Short mmCIF file of N, CA and C in Angstrom, two decimals:
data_model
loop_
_atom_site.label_atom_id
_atom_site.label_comp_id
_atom_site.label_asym_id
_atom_site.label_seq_id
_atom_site.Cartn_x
_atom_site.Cartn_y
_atom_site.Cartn_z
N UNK Z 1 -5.36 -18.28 8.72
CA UNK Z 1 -4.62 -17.04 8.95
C UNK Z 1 -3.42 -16.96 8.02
N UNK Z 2 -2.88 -18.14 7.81
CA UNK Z 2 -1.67 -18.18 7.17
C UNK Z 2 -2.14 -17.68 5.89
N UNK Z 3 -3.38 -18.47 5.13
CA UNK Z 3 -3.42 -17.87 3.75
C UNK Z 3 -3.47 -16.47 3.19
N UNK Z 4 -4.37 -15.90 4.33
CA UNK Z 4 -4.83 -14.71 4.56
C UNK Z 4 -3.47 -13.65 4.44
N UNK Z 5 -2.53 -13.71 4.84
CA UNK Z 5 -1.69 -13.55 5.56
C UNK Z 5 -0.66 -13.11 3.73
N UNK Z 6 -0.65 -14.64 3.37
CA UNK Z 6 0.48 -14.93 1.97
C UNK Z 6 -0.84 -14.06 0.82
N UNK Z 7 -2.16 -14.15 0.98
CA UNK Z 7 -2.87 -12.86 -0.08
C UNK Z 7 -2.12 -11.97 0.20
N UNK Z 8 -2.29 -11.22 1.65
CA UNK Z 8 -2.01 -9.72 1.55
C UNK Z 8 -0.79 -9.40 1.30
N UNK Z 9 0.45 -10.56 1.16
CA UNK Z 9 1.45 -10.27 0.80
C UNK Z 9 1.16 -10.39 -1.16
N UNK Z 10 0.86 -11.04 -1.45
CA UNK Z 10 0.78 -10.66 -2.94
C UNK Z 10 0.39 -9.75 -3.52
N UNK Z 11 -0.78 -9.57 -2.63
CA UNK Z 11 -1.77 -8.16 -3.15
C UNK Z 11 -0.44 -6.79 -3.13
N UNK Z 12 0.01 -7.17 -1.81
CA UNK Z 12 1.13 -5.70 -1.80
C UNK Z 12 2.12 -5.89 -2.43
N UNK Z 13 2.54 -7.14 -3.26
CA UNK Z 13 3.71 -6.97 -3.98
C UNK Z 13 3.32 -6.49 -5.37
N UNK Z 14 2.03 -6.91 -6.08
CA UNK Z 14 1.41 -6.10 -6.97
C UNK Z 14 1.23 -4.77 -7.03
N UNK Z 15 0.76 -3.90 -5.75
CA UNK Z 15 1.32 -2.35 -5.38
C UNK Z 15 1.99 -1.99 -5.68
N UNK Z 16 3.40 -2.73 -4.89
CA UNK Z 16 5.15 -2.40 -5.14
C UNK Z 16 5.53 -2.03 -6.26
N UNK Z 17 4.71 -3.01 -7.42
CA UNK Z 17 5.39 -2.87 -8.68
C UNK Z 17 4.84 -1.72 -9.54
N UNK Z 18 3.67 -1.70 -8.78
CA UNK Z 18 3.01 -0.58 -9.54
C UNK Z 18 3.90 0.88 -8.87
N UNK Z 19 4.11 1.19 -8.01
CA UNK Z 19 4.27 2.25 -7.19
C UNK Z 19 6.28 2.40 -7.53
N UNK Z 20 6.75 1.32 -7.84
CA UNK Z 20 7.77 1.38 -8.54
C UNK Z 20 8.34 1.58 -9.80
N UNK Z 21 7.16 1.96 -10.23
CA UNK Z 21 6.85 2.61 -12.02
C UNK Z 21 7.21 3.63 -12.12
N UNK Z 22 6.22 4.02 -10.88
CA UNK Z 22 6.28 5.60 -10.72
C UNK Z 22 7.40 6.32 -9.89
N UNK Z 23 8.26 5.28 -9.44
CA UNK Z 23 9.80 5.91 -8.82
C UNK Z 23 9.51 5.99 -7.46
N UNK Z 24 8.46 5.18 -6.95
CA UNK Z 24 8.88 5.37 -5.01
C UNK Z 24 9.56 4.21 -5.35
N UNK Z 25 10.03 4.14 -3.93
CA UNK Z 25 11.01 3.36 -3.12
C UNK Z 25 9.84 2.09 -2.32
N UNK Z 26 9.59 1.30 -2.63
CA UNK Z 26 9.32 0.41 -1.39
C UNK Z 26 9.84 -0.59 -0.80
N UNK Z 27 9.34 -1.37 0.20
CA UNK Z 27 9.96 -2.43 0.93
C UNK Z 27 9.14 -3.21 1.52
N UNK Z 28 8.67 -3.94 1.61
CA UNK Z 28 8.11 -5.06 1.76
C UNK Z 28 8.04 -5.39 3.49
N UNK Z 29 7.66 -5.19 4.70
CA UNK Z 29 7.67 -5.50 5.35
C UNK Z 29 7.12 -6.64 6.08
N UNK Z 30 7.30 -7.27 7.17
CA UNK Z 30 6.86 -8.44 8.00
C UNK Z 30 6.09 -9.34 7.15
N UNK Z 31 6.86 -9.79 6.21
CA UNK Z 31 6.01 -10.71 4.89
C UNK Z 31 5.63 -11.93 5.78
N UNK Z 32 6.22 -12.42 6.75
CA UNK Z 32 5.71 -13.48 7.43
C UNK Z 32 5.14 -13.59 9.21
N UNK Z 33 4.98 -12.26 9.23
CA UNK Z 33 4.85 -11.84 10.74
C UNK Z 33 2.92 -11.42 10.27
N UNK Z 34 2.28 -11.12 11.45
CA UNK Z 34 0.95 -11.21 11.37
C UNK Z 34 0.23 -10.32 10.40
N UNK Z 35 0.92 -9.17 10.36
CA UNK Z 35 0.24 -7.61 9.54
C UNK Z 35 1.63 -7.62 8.62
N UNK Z 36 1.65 -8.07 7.47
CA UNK Z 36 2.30 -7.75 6.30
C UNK Z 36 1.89 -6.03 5.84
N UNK Z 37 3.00 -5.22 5.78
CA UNK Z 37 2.65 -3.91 5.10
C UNK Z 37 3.65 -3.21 3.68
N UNK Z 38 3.10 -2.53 3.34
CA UNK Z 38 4.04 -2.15 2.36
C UNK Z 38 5.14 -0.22 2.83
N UNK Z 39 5.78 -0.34 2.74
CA UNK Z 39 6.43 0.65 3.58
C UNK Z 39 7.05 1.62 2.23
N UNK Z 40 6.47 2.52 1.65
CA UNK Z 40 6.59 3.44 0.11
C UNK Z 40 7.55 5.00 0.95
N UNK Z 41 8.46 5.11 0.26
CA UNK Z 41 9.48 6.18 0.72
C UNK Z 41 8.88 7.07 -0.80
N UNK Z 42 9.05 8.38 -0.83
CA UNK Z 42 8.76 9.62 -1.76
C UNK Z 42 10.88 9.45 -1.90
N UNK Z 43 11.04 9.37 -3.04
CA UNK Z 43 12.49 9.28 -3.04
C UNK Z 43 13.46 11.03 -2.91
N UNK Z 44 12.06 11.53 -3.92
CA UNK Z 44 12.62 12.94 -3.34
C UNK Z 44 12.43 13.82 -2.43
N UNK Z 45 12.15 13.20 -1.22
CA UNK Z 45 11.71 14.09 -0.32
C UNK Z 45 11.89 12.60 0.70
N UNK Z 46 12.93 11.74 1.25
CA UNK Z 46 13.02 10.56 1.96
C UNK Z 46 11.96 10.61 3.52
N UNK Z 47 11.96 11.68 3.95
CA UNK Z 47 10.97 11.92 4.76
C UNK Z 47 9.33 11.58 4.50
N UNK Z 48 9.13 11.86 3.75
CA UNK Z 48 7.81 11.50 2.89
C UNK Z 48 7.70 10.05 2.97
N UNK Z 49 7.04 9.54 3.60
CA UNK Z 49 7.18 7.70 3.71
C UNK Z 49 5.59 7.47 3.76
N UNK Z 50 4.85 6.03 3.94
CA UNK Z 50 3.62 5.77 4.45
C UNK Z 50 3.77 4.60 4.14
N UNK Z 51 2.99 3.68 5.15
CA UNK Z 51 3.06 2.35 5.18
C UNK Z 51 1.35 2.07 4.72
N UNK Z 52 1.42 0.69 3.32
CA UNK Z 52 0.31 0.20 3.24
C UNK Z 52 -0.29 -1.00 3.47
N UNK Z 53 -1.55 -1.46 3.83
CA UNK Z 53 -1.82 -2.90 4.27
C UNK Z 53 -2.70 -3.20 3.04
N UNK Z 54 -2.92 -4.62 3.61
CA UNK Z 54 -3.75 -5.11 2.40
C UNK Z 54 -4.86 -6.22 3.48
N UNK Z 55 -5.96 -5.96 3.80
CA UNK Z 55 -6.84 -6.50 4.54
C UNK Z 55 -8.23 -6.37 3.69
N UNK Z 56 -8.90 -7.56 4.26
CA UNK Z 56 -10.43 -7.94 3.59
C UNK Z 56 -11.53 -7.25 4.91
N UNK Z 57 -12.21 -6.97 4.35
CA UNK Z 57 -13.50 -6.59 5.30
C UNK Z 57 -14.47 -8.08 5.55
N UNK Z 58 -15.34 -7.71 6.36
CA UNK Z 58 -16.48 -9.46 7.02
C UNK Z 58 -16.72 -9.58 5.84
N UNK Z 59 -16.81 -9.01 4.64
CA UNK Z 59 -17.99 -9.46 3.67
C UNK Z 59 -16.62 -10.25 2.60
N UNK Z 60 -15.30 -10.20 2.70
CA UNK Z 60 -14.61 -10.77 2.20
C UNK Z 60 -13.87 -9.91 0.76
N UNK Z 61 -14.65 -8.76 0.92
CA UNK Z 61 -13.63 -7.99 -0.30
C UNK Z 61 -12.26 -7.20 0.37
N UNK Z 62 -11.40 -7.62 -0.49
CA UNK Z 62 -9.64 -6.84 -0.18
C UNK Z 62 -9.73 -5.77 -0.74
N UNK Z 63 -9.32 -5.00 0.54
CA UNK Z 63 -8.76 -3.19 0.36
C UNK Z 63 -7.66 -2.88 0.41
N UNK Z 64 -7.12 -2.09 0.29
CA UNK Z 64 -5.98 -1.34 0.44
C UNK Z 64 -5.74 -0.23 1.22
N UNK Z 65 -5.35 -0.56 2.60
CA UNK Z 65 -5.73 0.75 3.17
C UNK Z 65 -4.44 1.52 3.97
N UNK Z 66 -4.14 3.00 4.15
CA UNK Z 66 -3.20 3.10 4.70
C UNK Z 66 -3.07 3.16 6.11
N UNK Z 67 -1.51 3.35 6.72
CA UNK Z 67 -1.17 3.08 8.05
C UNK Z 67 -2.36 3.71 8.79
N UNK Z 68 -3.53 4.83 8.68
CA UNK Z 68 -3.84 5.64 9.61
C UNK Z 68 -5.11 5.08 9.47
N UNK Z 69 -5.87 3.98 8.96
CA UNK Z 69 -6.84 3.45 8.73
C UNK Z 69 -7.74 4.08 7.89
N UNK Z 70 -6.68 5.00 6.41
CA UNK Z 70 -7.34 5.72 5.65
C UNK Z 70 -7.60 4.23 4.33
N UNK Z 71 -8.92 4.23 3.87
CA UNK Z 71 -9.09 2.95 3.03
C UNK Z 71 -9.09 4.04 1.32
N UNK Z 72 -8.11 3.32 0.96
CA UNK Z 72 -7.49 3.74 -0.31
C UNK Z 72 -8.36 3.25 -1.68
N UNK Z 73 -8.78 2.00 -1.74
CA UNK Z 73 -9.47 1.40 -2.89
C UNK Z 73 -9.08 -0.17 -2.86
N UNK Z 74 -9.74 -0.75 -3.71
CA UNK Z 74 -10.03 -2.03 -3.53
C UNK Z 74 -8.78 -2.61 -4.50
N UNK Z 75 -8.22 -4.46 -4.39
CA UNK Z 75 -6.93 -4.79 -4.47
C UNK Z 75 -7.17 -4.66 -6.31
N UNK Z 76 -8.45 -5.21 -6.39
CA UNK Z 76 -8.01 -5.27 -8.05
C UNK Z 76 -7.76 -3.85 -8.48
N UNK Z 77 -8.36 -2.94 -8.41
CA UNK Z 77 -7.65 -1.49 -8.68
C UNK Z 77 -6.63 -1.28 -8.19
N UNK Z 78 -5.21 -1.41 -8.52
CA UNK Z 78 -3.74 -1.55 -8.03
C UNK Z 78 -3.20 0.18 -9.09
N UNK Z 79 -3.71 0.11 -9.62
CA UNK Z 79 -3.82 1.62 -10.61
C UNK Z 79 -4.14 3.18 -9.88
N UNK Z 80 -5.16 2.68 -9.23
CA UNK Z 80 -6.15 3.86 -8.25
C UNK Z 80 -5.32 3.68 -7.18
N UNK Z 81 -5.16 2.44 -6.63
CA UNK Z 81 -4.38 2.97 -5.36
C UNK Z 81 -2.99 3.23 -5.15
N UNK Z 82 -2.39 3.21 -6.25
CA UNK Z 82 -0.99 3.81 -6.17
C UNK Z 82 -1.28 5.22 -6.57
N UNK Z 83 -2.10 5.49 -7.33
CA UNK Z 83 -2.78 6.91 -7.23
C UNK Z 83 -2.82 7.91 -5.89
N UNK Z 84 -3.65 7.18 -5.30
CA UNK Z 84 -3.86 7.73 -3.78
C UNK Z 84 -2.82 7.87 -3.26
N UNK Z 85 -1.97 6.63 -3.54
CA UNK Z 85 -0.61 6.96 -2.16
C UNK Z 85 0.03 7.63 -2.91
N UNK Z 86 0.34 7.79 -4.07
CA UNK Z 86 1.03 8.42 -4.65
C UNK Z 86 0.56 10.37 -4.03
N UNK Z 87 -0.57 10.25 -3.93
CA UNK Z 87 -1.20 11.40 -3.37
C UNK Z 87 -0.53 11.80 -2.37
N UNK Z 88 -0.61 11.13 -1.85
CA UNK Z 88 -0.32 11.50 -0.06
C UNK Z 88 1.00 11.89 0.11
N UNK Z 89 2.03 10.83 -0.99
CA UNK Z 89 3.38 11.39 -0.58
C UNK Z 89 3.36 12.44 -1.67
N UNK Z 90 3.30 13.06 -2.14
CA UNK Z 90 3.17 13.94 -3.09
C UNK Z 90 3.98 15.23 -2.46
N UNK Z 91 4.84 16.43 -3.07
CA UNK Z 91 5.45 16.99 -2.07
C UNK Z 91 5.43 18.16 -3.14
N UNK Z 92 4.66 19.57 -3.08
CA UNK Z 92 4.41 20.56 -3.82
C UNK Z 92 5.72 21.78 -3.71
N UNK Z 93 6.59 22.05 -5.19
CA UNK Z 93 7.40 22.88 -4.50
C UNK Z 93 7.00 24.14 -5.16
N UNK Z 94 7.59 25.14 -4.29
CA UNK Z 94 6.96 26.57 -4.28
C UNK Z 94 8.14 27.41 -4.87
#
């Protein structure tokens, strides 16, 4: 569990950095508590938030999926899935 545990924290610090390219805000949550997540703020719009995990399915491949059990893309694509979340917080002005 523990290893499991220190992956999904790497996998999401690889996110971070990606998703910090692009100017969100993240933070690193419960790096040593059971469900490590990644917690991405939209900086211009601080309301705009979403938390991401990093969990393997039975067959042993790592996803990336968000708080609502939406599955984003797989860990080696760290490109695509800052894509997606980048999606989600995305904030259209009129």
């Amino acid at each position: 569990m523990r290893a499991e545990r220190g992956e999904a924290v790497d996998h999401l610090r690889r996110l971070a950095a990606q998703l910090e390219a692009h100017a969100f805000q993240v933070r690193l949550r419960s790096p040593a508590g059971p469900c490590p997540r990644l917690h991405v703020i939209n900086p211009m719009v601080p309301a705009m938030t979403e938390d991401v995990l990093a969990a393997h399915e039975e067959d042993g491949e790592w996803w990336f999926w968000l708080s609502w059990a939406g599955r984003i893309g797989q860990v080696e694509d760290v490109a695509t899935a800052a894509e997606r979340v980048a999606s989600v917080l995305h904030v259209i002005r009129r």
